[in-house]
Short mmCIF file of C-alpha atoms and ligand atoms in Angstrom, two decimals:
data_model
loop_
_atom_site.label_atom_id
_atom_site.label_comp_id
_atom_site.label_asym_id
_atom_site.label_seq_id
_atom_site.Cartn_x
_atom_site.Cartn_y
_atom_site.Cartn_z
CA UNK A 1 -11.80 13.68 35.39
CA UNK A 2 -10.44 14.75 38.50
CA UNK A 3 -9.90 18.25 37.88
CA UNK A 4 -12.78 19.23 35.57
CA UNK A 5 -15.50 16.67 37.05
CA UNK A 6 -15.39 16.45 40.37
CA UNK A 7 -15.68 19.54 41.77
CA UNK A 8 -19.75 19.11 40.27
CA UNK A 9 -20.10 15.88 40.37
CA UNK A 10 -19.92 15.98 44.24
CA UNK A 11 -22.14 19.42 43.97
CA UNK A 12 -25.40 18.37 42.68
CA UNK A 13 -24.66 14.27 44.05
CA UNK A 14 -23.86 16.24 47.57
CA UNK A 15 -27.48 18.87 46.87
CA UNK A 16 -29.40 15.70 46.60
CA UNK A 17 -27.77 14.12 49.63
CA UNK A 18 -29.43 17.01 51.31
CA UNK A 19 -32.69 17.70 49.55
CA UNK A 20 -33.62 13.86 50.45
CA UNK A 21 -32.45 14.45 54.17
CA UNK A 22 -34.55 17.41 54.42
CA UNK A 23 -37.63 16.44 53.20
CA UNK A 24 -37.09 13.25 55.12
CA UNK A 25 -37.32 15.53 58.43
CA UNK A 26 -40.33 17.53 57.85
CA UNK A 27 -42.19 13.92 57.24
CA UNK A 28 -41.45 14.00 60.89
CA UNK A 29 -40.77 16.71 62.05
CA UNK A 30 -43.73 16.53 65.37
CA UNK A 31 -42.20 12.73 65.81
CA UNK A 32 -41.72 12.90 69.50
CA UNK A 33 -37.73 10.57 68.86
CA UNK A 34 -37.15 14.56 66.12
CA UNK A 35 -34.36 15.44 68.73
CA UNK A 36 -32.44 12.04 67.26
CA UNK A 37 -33.57 11.37 63.51
CA UNK A 38 -31.69 14.93 63.60
CA UNK A 39 -28.65 13.73 65.42
CA UNK A 40 -28.49 10.39 63.53
CA UNK A 41 -28.85 13.09 59.67
CA UNK A 42 -27.04 14.81 60.61
CA UNK A 43 -24.10 11.76 61.54
CA UNK A 44 -24.62 10.07 58.31
CA UNK A 45 -23.76 12.70 56.72
CA UNK A 46 -21.80 14.78 58.19
CA UNK A 47 -24.38 17.96 58.43
CA UNK A 48 -25.62 20.47 60.20
CA UNK A 49 -28.35 20.63 60.88
CA UNK A 50 -30.48 23.66 62.18
CA UNK A 51 -34.77 23.28 62.02
CA UNK A 52 -36.50 25.97 63.74
CA UNK A 53 -40.54 26.65 63.90
CA UNK A 54 -40.83 30.15 63.04
CA UNK A 55 -43.60 32.05 63.44
CA UNK A 56 -44.60 35.50 63.60
CA UNK A 57 -42.71 36.40 66.08
CA UNK A 58 -40.46 34.95 67.69
CA UNK A 59 -38.79 32.03 66.67
CA UNK A 60 -37.89 28.34 68.16
CA UNK A 61 -35.62 25.74 67.56
CA UNK A 62 -36.58 22.40 67.59
CA UNK A 63 -33.34 20.15 66.63
CA UNK A 64 -30.12 20.98 66.42
CA UNK A 65 -27.11 18.96 64.76
CA UNK A 66 -23.75 20.62 64.38
CA UNK A 67 -20.88 17.64 63.40
CA UNK A 68 -18.52 18.94 61.63
CA UNK A 69 -15.85 22.38 61.82
CA UNK A 70 -17.45 25.07 59.48
CA UNK A 71 -20.73 24.95 59.78
CA UNK A 72 -22.38 27.75 58.42
CA UNK A 73 -26.47 27.11 59.64
CA UNK A 74 -25.64 28.02 63.89
CA UNK A 75 -23.76 30.85 63.25
CA UNK A 76 -26.51 33.10 60.44
CA UNK A 77 -26.89 36.99 60.75
CA UNK A 78 -30.13 37.57 61.94
CA UNK A 79 -30.64 38.87 58.45
CA UNK A 80 -28.79 36.27 56.59
CA UNK A 81 -31.81 33.38 58.43
CA UNK A 82 -34.09 36.22 56.85
CA UNK A 83 -32.92 36.62 53.68
CA UNK A 84 -32.26 32.12 53.29
CA UNK A 85 -36.17 32.20 54.42
CA UNK A 86 -37.34 34.65 51.68
CA UNK A 87 -35.84 32.89 49.15
CA UNK A 88 -37.35 29.31 50.25
CA UNK A 89 -40.54 30.55 50.57
CA UNK A 90 -40.37 32.40 46.71
CA UNK A 91 -38.47 29.26 45.82
CA UNK A 92 -42.06 26.88 46.74
CA UNK A 93 -40.24 26.55 49.79
CA UNK A 94 -36.83 24.85 48.69
CA UNK A 95 -33.01 27.06 48.66
CA UNK A 96 -29.76 26.50 48.20
CA UNK A 97 -27.25 28.83 47.93
CA UNK A 98 -23.12 28.46 48.03
CA UNK A 99 -21.51 29.97 50.95
CA UNK A 100 -17.50 31.46 51.94
CA UNK A 101 -17.82 30.38 55.77
CA UNK A 102 -15.51 34.17 55.59
CA UNK A 103 -18.68 36.01 54.86
CA UNK A 104 -20.79 34.43 56.96
CA UNK A 105 -18.92 34.27 60.14
CA UNK A 106 -19.36 37.00 62.09
CA UNK A 107 -19.93 35.63 65.54
CA UNK A 108 -20.17 38.99 67.63
CA UNK A 109 -21.49 40.77 65.16
CA UNK A 110 -24.31 38.05 63.74
CA UNK A 111 -24.83 37.35 67.75
CA UNK A 112 -25.88 41.01 67.68
CA UNK A 113 -28.62 40.40 64.32
CA UNK A 114 -30.21 36.93 65.28
CA UNK A 115 -30.58 38.61 68.81
CA UNK A 116 -32.41 41.92 67.65
CA UNK A 117 -34.49 39.29 64.84
CA UNK A 118 -34.82 36.68 66.95
CA UNK A 119 -35.81 37.31 70.41
CA UNK A 120 -36.32 33.98 71.45
CA UNK A 121 -34.13 32.10 69.24
CA UNK A 122 -31.72 30.49 72.11
CA UNK A 123 -28.77 28.96 69.97
CA UNK A 124 -24.16 28.52 70.18
CA UNK A 125 -24.24 32.10 69.44
CA UNK A 126 -21.26 32.07 71.62
CA UNK A 127 -18.56 30.58 69.23
CA UNK A 128 -15.22 32.91 68.33
CA UNK A 129 -12.71 30.77 67.72
CA UNK A 130 -10.80 31.74 65.24
CA UNK A 131 -9.77 27.86 64.47
CA UNK A 132 -13.32 29.30 62.34
CA UNK A 133 -11.98 31.01 60.22
CA UNK A 134 -8.45 29.49 59.04
CA UNK A 135 -10.80 26.69 58.76
CA UNK A 136 -12.85 27.98 56.19
CA UNK A 137 -13.96 26.32 53.59
CA UNK A 138 -17.01 26.93 50.44
CA UNK A 139 -19.80 25.07 52.07
CA UNK A 140 -23.08 24.96 50.62
CA UNK A 141 -26.68 25.09 52.08
CA UNK A 142 -30.17 23.69 51.78
CA UNK A 143 -33.61 25.25 53.86
CA UNK A 144 -37.14 23.49 53.61
CA UNK A 145 -39.84 25.23 54.08
CA UNK A 146 -42.91 23.53 55.72
CA UNK A 147 -45.72 25.83 56.67
CA UNK A 148 -48.06 23.86 59.29
CA UNK A 149 -52.00 24.03 60.01
CA UNK A 150 -51.36 26.80 62.96
CA UNK A 151 -49.64 29.59 60.49
CA UNK A 152 -46.47 28.26 61.67
CA UNK A 153 -42.95 27.33 58.97
CA UNK A 154 -40.81 24.25 59.96
CA UNK A 155 -37.38 26.04 58.11
CA UNK A 156 -34.91 23.16 57.99
CA UNK A 157 -30.96 24.17 57.44
CA UNK A 158 -28.29 21.58 56.36
CA UNK A 159 -25.48 22.81 55.43
CA UNK A 160 -21.90 20.54 54.26
CA UNK A 161 -18.33 20.90 52.65
CA UNK A 162 -19.40 21.81 49.45
CA UNK A 163 -16.38 19.47 48.00
CA UNK A 164 -14.16 16.68 49.73
CA UNK A 165 -11.77 17.71 52.25
CA UNK A 166 -8.79 19.95 50.94
CA UNK A 167 -6.18 17.58 52.12
CA UNK A 168 -8.17 14.59 49.72
CA UNK A 169 -7.92 17.17 46.80
CA UNK A 170 -4.25 17.49 47.70
CA UNK A 171 -3.55 13.81 47.94
CA UNK A 172 -5.03 13.86 44.79
CA UNK A 173 -3.74 16.34 42.90
CA UNK A 174 0.03 15.11 44.54
CA UNK A 175 -1.10 12.20 43.17
CA UNK A 176 -1.74 13.13 39.84
CA UNK A 177 1.08 15.01 39.42
CA UNK A 178 3.30 12.03 39.76
CA UNK A 179 1.13 9.96 38.04
CA UNK A 180 1.12 12.41 34.68
CA UNK A 181 4.46 12.65 35.03
CA UNK A 182 5.35 8.55 34.79
CA UNK A 183 3.29 8.30 32.44
CA UNK A 184 5.16 11.53 30.58
CA UNK A 185 8.87 9.26 31.17
CA UNK A 186 6.67 6.07 30.56
CA UNK A 187 5.64 6.76 27.21
CA UNK A 188 8.84 8.39 26.62
CA UNK A 189 10.60 5.34 27.04
CA UNK A 190 8.21 3.77 24.85
CA UNK A 191 7.71 5.58 22.21
CA UNK A 192 11.58 5.32 21.98
CA UNK A 193 11.27 1.95 21.81
CA UNK A 194 8.62 1.64 19.65
CA UNK A 195 10.39 3.41 17.54
CA UNK A 196 13.46 1.94 17.69
CA UNK A 197 11.76 -1.39 16.87
CA UNK A 198 10.45 -0.38 13.96
CA UNK A 199 12.11 2.13 11.75
CA UNK A 200 15.56 0.47 12.68
CA UNK A 201 14.54 -2.01 10.53
CA UNK A 202 13.24 -0.46 8.03
CA UNK A 203 17.14 2.20 8.15
CA UNK A 204 18.91 -1.26 7.64
CA UNK A 205 16.19 -2.57 5.04
CA UNK A 206 16.70 1.14 2.56
CA UNK A 207 20.50 1.25 3.19
CA UNK A 208 21.32 -2.40 1.52
CA UNK A 209 17.61 -1.28 -1.10
CA UNK A 210 20.37 1.68 -1.95
CA UNK A 211 23.82 -0.98 -2.67
CA UNK A 212 20.49 -3.14 -4.47
CA UNK A 213 20.16 0.35 -6.66
CA UNK A 214 23.41 0.84 -7.48
CA UNK A 215 23.72 -2.17 -8.91
CA UNK A 216 24.63 -4.60 -6.37
CA UNK A 217 22.18 -7.73 -6.65
CA UNK A 218 24.37 -9.56 -3.50
CA UNK A 219 22.52 -7.76 -1.57
CA UNK A 220 20.80 -10.13 1.05
CA UNK A 221 18.15 -8.27 3.24
CA UNK A 222 16.70 -11.96 4.50
CA UNK A 223 17.45 -9.57 8.92
CA UNK A 224 15.44 -9.72 11.16
CA UNK A 225 12.45 -8.25 13.09
CA UNK A 226 8.87 -7.95 12.68
CA UNK A 227 7.38 -9.50 10.11
CA UNK A 228 5.97 -6.94 7.24
CA UNK A 229 10.10 -6.31 7.52
CA UNK A 230 10.66 -10.10 6.60
CA UNK A 231 8.30 -10.21 3.97
CA UNK A 232 10.33 -7.49 2.33
CA UNK A 233 13.32 -8.93 2.63
CA UNK A 234 12.35 -11.44 1.60
CA UNK A 235 10.74 -9.54 -1.43
CA UNK A 236 13.18 -7.98 -2.58
CA UNK A 237 15.68 -11.14 -1.65
CA UNK A 238 13.63 -12.03 -5.00
CA UNK A 239 13.71 -8.88 -6.84
CA UNK A 240 17.79 -9.30 -6.18
CA UNK A 241 17.76 -12.32 -7.70
CA UNK A 242 15.09 -11.76 -10.40
CA UNK A 243 17.03 -8.50 -11.78
CA UNK A 244 20.39 -10.02 -11.30
CA UNK A 245 18.84 -12.61 -13.39
CA UNK A 246 17.22 -10.68 -16.20
CA UNK A 247 20.99 -8.90 -16.21
CA UNK A 248 23.52 -12.63 -16.55
CA UNK A 249 20.72 -13.43 -19.29
CA UNK A 250 20.73 -9.68 -20.40
CA UNK A 251 24.31 -10.46 -20.89
CA UNK A 252 24.48 -13.83 -22.86
CA UNK A 253 21.59 -11.94 -25.33
CA UNK A 254 24.09 -9.84 -26.34
CA UNK A 255 26.20 -12.32 -27.40
CA UNK A 256 24.12 -14.49 -28.63
CA UNK A 257 23.31 -12.58 -30.74
CA UNK A 258 26.52 -11.24 -32.00
CA UNK A 259 27.61 -15.03 -32.33
CA UNK A 260 24.33 -15.43 -34.36
CA UNK A 261 24.52 -12.90 -36.24
CA UNK A 262 27.61 -12.98 -36.86
CA UNK A 263 28.05 -16.49 -38.34
CA UNK A 264 25.82 -15.84 -41.31
CA UNK A 265 27.11 -12.52 -42.20
CA UNK A 266 30.57 -13.60 -42.08
CA UNK A 267 29.29 -16.80 -44.16
CA UNK A 268 27.15 -13.80 -46.60
CA UNK A 269 30.53 -11.63 -47.12
CA UNK A 270 33.13 -14.78 -47.49
CA UNK A 271 30.91 -15.87 -49.91
CA UNK A 272 30.89 -12.35 -51.33
CA UNK A 273 34.29 -11.95 -51.91
CA UNK A 274 34.58 -14.88 -53.57
CA UNK A 275 32.10 -14.13 -56.20
CA UNK A 276 33.67 -11.59 -56.30
CA UNK A 277 37.20 -11.99 -57.34
CA UNK A 278 36.49 -15.44 -59.04
CA UNK A 279 34.65 -16.02 -61.85
CA UNK A 280 33.78 -19.81 -61.70
CA UNK A 281 32.96 -19.28 -58.55
CA UNK A 282 29.91 -17.41 -59.31
CA UNK A 283 27.11 -20.59 -58.66
CA UNK A 284 24.08 -20.54 -58.29
CA UNK A 285 24.51 -22.74 -55.60
CA UNK A 286 26.48 -19.51 -53.30
CA UNK A 287 23.77 -17.04 -53.64
CA UNK A 288 21.97 -19.86 -52.57
CA UNK A 289 24.09 -19.82 -49.29
CA UNK A 290 24.29 -16.10 -49.66
CA UNK A 291 20.54 -16.08 -49.59
CA UNK A 292 19.72 -18.62 -47.28
CA UNK A 293 21.90 -16.74 -44.51
CA UNK A 294 19.99 -13.41 -45.07
CA UNK A 295 17.23 -16.30 -44.68
CA UNK A 296 18.32 -17.17 -41.13
CA UNK A 297 19.55 -13.22 -40.67
CA UNK A 298 15.72 -12.05 -41.40
CA UNK A 299 14.22 -14.53 -39.23
CA UNK A 300 16.82 -13.52 -35.67
CA UNK A 301 15.26 -9.68 -36.17
CA UNK A 302 12.59 -10.76 -36.64
CA UNK A 303 11.82 -13.14 -33.24
CA UNK A 304 13.94 -9.99 -31.01
CA UNK A 305 11.43 -6.67 -33.15
CA UNK A 306 8.51 -9.62 -32.88
CA UNK A 307 9.81 -10.66 -28.53
CA UNK A 308 10.83 -6.48 -28.50
CA UNK A 309 6.48 -5.73 -29.63
CA UNK A 310 5.15 -8.25 -27.06
CA UNK A 311 6.88 -6.96 -24.44
CA UNK A 312 5.76 -3.19 -24.98
CA UNK A 313 2.80 -4.88 -25.48
CA UNK A 314 2.77 -2.95 -29.56
CA UNK A 315 1.98 -6.23 -30.64
CA UNK A 316 -1.93 -6.23 -32.70
CA UNK A 317 -3.81 -9.87 -33.35
CA UNK A 318 -6.12 -9.78 -36.31
CA UNK A 319 -9.03 -12.74 -35.65
CA UNK A 320 -10.67 -14.06 -37.86
CA UNK A 321 -12.15 -17.12 -38.72
CA UNK A 322 -10.37 -19.91 -40.62
CA UNK A 323 -9.21 -22.92 -41.17
CA UNK A 324 -6.07 -24.61 -38.76
CA UNK A 325 -5.81 -28.03 -40.77
CA UNK A 326 -5.59 -26.39 -44.05
CA UNK A 327 -3.26 -24.02 -43.00
CA UNK A 328 -0.89 -27.07 -40.97
CA UNK A 329 -1.58 -29.11 -43.99
CA UNK A 330 0.48 -25.98 -46.14
CA UNK A 331 3.31 -25.30 -44.12
CA UNK A 332 4.22 -28.84 -43.61
CA UNK A 333 4.00 -29.03 -48.05
CA UNK A 334 6.39 -26.00 -47.67
CA UNK A 335 8.52 -27.48 -44.63
CA UNK A 336 8.72 -30.09 -46.90
CA UNK A 337 9.53 -28.92 -50.18
CA UNK A 338 12.44 -26.78 -48.39
CA UNK A 339 13.98 -29.44 -46.39
CA UNK A 340 13.62 -31.92 -48.79
CA UNK A 341 16.90 -31.61 -50.24
CA UNK A 342 18.32 -32.09 -46.11
CA UNK A 343 16.69 -35.06 -46.59
CA UNK A 344 14.04 -34.72 -43.42
CA UNK A 345 10.17 -36.77 -43.52
CA UNK A 346 7.76 -34.67 -42.20
CA UNK A 347 4.49 -37.48 -41.42
CA UNK A 348 1.01 -35.30 -40.91
CA UNK A 349 -1.58 -37.28 -39.48
CA UNK A 350 -4.80 -34.77 -39.81
CA UNK A 351 -8.25 -34.12 -39.77
CA UNK A 352 -10.12 -33.18 -42.48
CA UNK A 353 -10.82 -30.03 -41.09
CA UNK A 354 -11.10 -27.87 -38.30
CA UNK A 355 -12.75 -23.95 -37.98
CA UNK A 356 -10.46 -22.05 -35.30
CA UNK A 357 -10.98 -18.23 -34.94
CA UNK A 358 -7.36 -16.92 -34.37
CA UNK A 359 -5.14 -14.70 -35.52
CA UNK A 360 -4.13 -16.50 -38.29
CA UNK A 361 -0.75 -15.36 -39.20
CA UNK A 362 0.93 -15.56 -35.44
CA UNK A 363 -0.65 -19.48 -35.01
CA UNK A 364 1.64 -20.16 -38.13
CA UNK A 365 4.32 -18.68 -36.30
CA UNK A 366 3.94 -21.28 -33.39
CA UNK A 367 3.94 -24.03 -35.89
CA UNK A 368 6.32 -22.55 -37.35
CA UNK A 369 9.05 -22.17 -34.45
CA UNK A 370 7.64 -25.67 -33.18
CA UNK A 371 8.40 -27.13 -36.16
CA UNK A 372 12.36 -25.38 -36.71
CA UNK A 373 12.86 -26.42 -32.95
CA UNK A 374 11.57 -30.12 -33.78
CA UNK A 375 13.60 -30.26 -37.28
CA UNK A 376 17.07 -28.50 -34.82
CA UNK A 377 16.49 -31.24 -32.56
CA UNK A 378 15.38 -34.34 -33.95
CA UNK A 379 18.19 -37.66 -35.26
CA UNK A 380 16.49 -39.28 -37.43
CA UNK A 381 15.91 -36.71 -39.87
CA UNK A 382 12.41 -37.51 -38.74
CA UNK A 383 9.27 -34.79 -37.95
CA UNK A 384 5.55 -36.51 -37.02
CA UNK A 385 2.80 -33.64 -36.56
CA UNK A 386 -0.60 -34.42 -35.51
CA UNK A 387 -4.08 -32.43 -35.87
CA UNK A 388 -6.93 -34.14 -34.90
CA UNK A 389 -10.63 -32.89 -32.80
CA UNK A 390 -10.75 -33.67 -29.68
CA UNK A 391 -14.26 -32.36 -27.82
CA UNK A 392 -14.32 -28.76 -28.56
CA UNK A 393 -10.95 -28.05 -29.88
CA UNK A 394 -8.39 -28.46 -31.96
CA UNK A 395 -5.47 -30.69 -30.42
CA UNK A 396 -1.56 -30.12 -32.16
CA UNK A 397 1.44 -32.30 -31.91
CA UNK A 398 4.68 -31.94 -32.48
CA UNK A 399 6.57 -35.03 -31.92
CA UNK A 400 10.69 -35.08 -33.18
CA UNK A 401 12.79 -38.52 -31.47
CA UNK A 402 15.76 -35.74 -30.55
CA UNK A 403 17.87 -36.22 -27.18
CA UNK A 404 14.91 -35.09 -25.26
CA UNK A 405 14.43 -32.60 -22.76
CA UNK A 406 15.77 -33.07 -18.44
CA UNK A 407 12.25 -33.53 -16.91
CA UNK A 408 13.94 -29.91 -14.45
CA UNK A 409 14.32 -27.56 -17.59
CA UNK A 410 10.89 -28.28 -18.24
CA UNK A 411 8.80 -24.87 -16.31
CA UNK A 412 12.27 -22.68 -18.04
CA UNK A 413 12.48 -23.32 -22.23
CA UNK A 414 9.68 -20.64 -22.19
CA UNK A 415 11.17 -17.84 -20.97
CA UNK A 416 12.89 -15.56 -23.11
CA UNK A 417 16.55 -16.13 -24.11
CA UNK A 418 16.09 -19.69 -22.51
CA UNK A 419 18.33 -22.89 -23.62
CA UNK A 420 18.70 -26.03 -22.13
CA UNK A 421 22.46 -26.67 -22.46
CA UNK A 422 24.32 -23.95 -23.94
CA UNK A 423 27.69 -26.01 -25.23
CA UNK A 424 25.24 -27.99 -27.40
CA UNK A 425 26.25 -28.23 -31.11
CA UNK A 426 22.45 -27.30 -31.71
CA UNK A 427 21.33 -24.83 -28.94
CA UNK A 428 24.00 -22.19 -31.05
CA UNK A 429 21.05 -22.28 -33.98
CA UNK A 430 18.52 -20.75 -32.24
CA UNK A 431 18.59 -17.55 -29.71
CA UNK A 432 15.93 -18.65 -26.97
CA UNK A 433 13.09 -16.36 -28.81
CA UNK A 434 11.35 -18.98 -30.02
CA UNK A 435 8.95 -20.83 -27.54
CA UNK A 436 8.31 -17.76 -25.87
CA UNK A 437 6.89 -15.94 -28.78
CA UNK A 438 5.01 -19.09 -28.89
CA UNK A 439 4.03 -18.77 -25.33
CA UNK A 440 2.48 -15.40 -25.40
CA UNK A 441 0.99 -16.23 -28.98
CA UNK A 442 -0.97 -19.05 -27.57
CA UNK A 443 -1.91 -16.62 -24.30
CA UNK A 444 -3.20 -14.85 -25.39
CA UNK A 445 -5.35 -16.61 -27.54
CA UNK A 446 -6.50 -18.42 -23.53
CA UNK A 447 -5.28 -21.50 -25.97
CA UNK A 448 -3.68 -25.10 -23.61
CA UNK A 449 -0.30 -25.57 -24.50
CA UNK A 450 2.32 -27.79 -23.12
CA UNK A 451 5.49 -29.73 -23.53
CA UNK A 452 6.08 -34.29 -22.44
CA UNK A 453 9.73 -34.75 -23.33
CA UNK A 454 11.68 -37.82 -22.51
CA UNK A 455 15.80 -37.91 -22.48
CA UNK A 456 16.89 -39.50 -25.48
CA UNK A 457 13.74 -40.36 -26.55
CA UNK A 458 11.82 -37.77 -28.18
CA UNK A 459 9.76 -34.22 -26.96
CA UNK A 460 6.42 -33.58 -28.06
CA UNK A 461 5.03 -30.45 -27.76
CA UNK A 462 1.35 -29.30 -28.21
CA UNK A 463 -1.52 -26.77 -28.68
CA UNK A 464 -5.64 -26.71 -28.70
CA UNK A 465 -7.45 -24.30 -29.86
CA UNK A 466 -11.22 -23.55 -29.27
CA UNK A 467 -13.48 -24.87 -31.63
CA UNK A 468 -14.91 -22.24 -34.37
CA UNK A 469 -18.78 -22.77 -35.71
P1 LIG B 501 15.62 -21.65 -29.99
O1 LIG B 501 15.37 -20.49 -30.47
O2 LIG B 501 17.11 -21.38 -28.70
O3 LIG B 501 15.31 -23.52 -29.80
P2 LIG B 501 13.70 -21.74 -28.03
O4 LIG B 501 12.47 -21.26 -26.78
O5 LIG B 501 12.31 -22.34 -29.63
O6 LIG B 501 15.45 -20.82 -28.56
O7 LIG B 501 13.72 -23.25 -27.28
C1 LIG B 501 14.63 -23.15 -25.84
C2 LIG B 501 15.72 -24.31 -25.58
O8 LIG B 501 14.08 -25.56 -25.79
C3 LIG B 501 16.23 -24.49 -26.85
O9 LIG B 501 17.54 -24.10 -26.26
C4 LIG B 501 16.58 -26.10 -26.36
O10 LIG B 501 16.68 -26.03 -25.34
C5 LIG B 501 15.20 -26.19 -25.96
N1 LIG B 501 13.59 -27.20 -27.16
C6 LIG B 501 13.05 -26.72 -27.60
N2 LIG B 501 12.52 -26.83 -28.34
C7 LIG B 501 13.12 -28.39 -28.67
C8 LIG B 501 13.65 -30.03 -28.72
N3 LIG B 501 11.94 -30.23 -29.53
N4 LIG B 501 13.58 -30.45 -28.13
C9 LIG B 501 14.84 -30.13 -27.49
N5 LIG B 501 15.08 -29.52 -26.57
C10 LIG B 501 14.20 -28.28 -27.05
#
């Protein structure tokens, strides 16, 4: 601001002030106390003022005030005065010029010139103090001409320093340099502090994240720093926890699946070998064992395939209108026939019909998975199934009176590969995939579902599908 605009601003401001003063003097040149007015105006604004009455052959000083050293109006040569006069006249009365004192100040020359041109001029021309040359400064000169009735011209000449005094400028400049240097170092310091504040926690968290990418899930990201870094730390902690859970679950899954696969395979191999070697063992019962075990194997493989398809989003759903009550009743009948020999009873209480718009195969898979669980976990080999209409939906319950599921485990059982009690004999039967498949299918159909369970009393798994007309 100082270096760019101060000069221009100062120039315009000064010029305006001079114009105002000249206008005022022009209005009052014939006042009795005109000299006082001139003196006052000159003192108030540090102007040098010279007011001349220019006649055809004579020039008379009306008033003069020389308050600042280096003023030029009192030292103009006659030719210069004449130029100013001509210029003002040509410009409609006003003239302004910037001048360097050095260029106009030549007292000896000026004196001679003025005397030659303006014989009656009585201004103080003898000031040839060399000091004037040294403090020379750029000045602004303003001239106003007023023509009187007597064919005279009143020539009002004002001049003042064009820029603030050199010491002021020097002070400002020194200040500016000092402030700039201070600000520069201060900003360096600030930039350093801010970058430390921002980047150090990022560097730290990045180092830990690298550990995470190398498979070390124990890294603790919760750290100090600003809010965003703390949040990032929490997110990464969460991620590490989830990754380690996934890894643990996958490890368990591999051991589970290999165990689950090995049991039926051992049975199949054992029975087949016995039947190959001993003729009396080639009975339909033994063949049935082989068939049952192969079925278990294929169910397990189906489950794994279905989960992996769902995971890749490749699963296809064929939606159709069908009677859920009828499908449920058929399925239960099939289970009755299958499990009669083992002494299971299935009590079905169902609405006569309930049409829904869904993927029939997938919904039957839900029912089978829930029935399989009920069969696996029931204590007295009894499974109750309800199907009834409620509002605009059909509600299906599959109830067993097994050992129940602890409340704390209820939200987890829908997760993939999750088994409540891994040491429990029955939990070995399943793979921990059944309920996760159920959840996937029901969520696809936007059906509501849930479970209520009491330890020692049993569980009620339910789902609800909207009725279709
Ligand atoms: P699984 O094939 O092992 O049964 P699921 O996903 O069907 O896998 O079930 C997950 C876990 O939920 C089971 O391991 C079991 O602990 C629990 N669970 C499921 N159904 C029942 C039930 N009817 N009674 C008690 N526990 C159950």
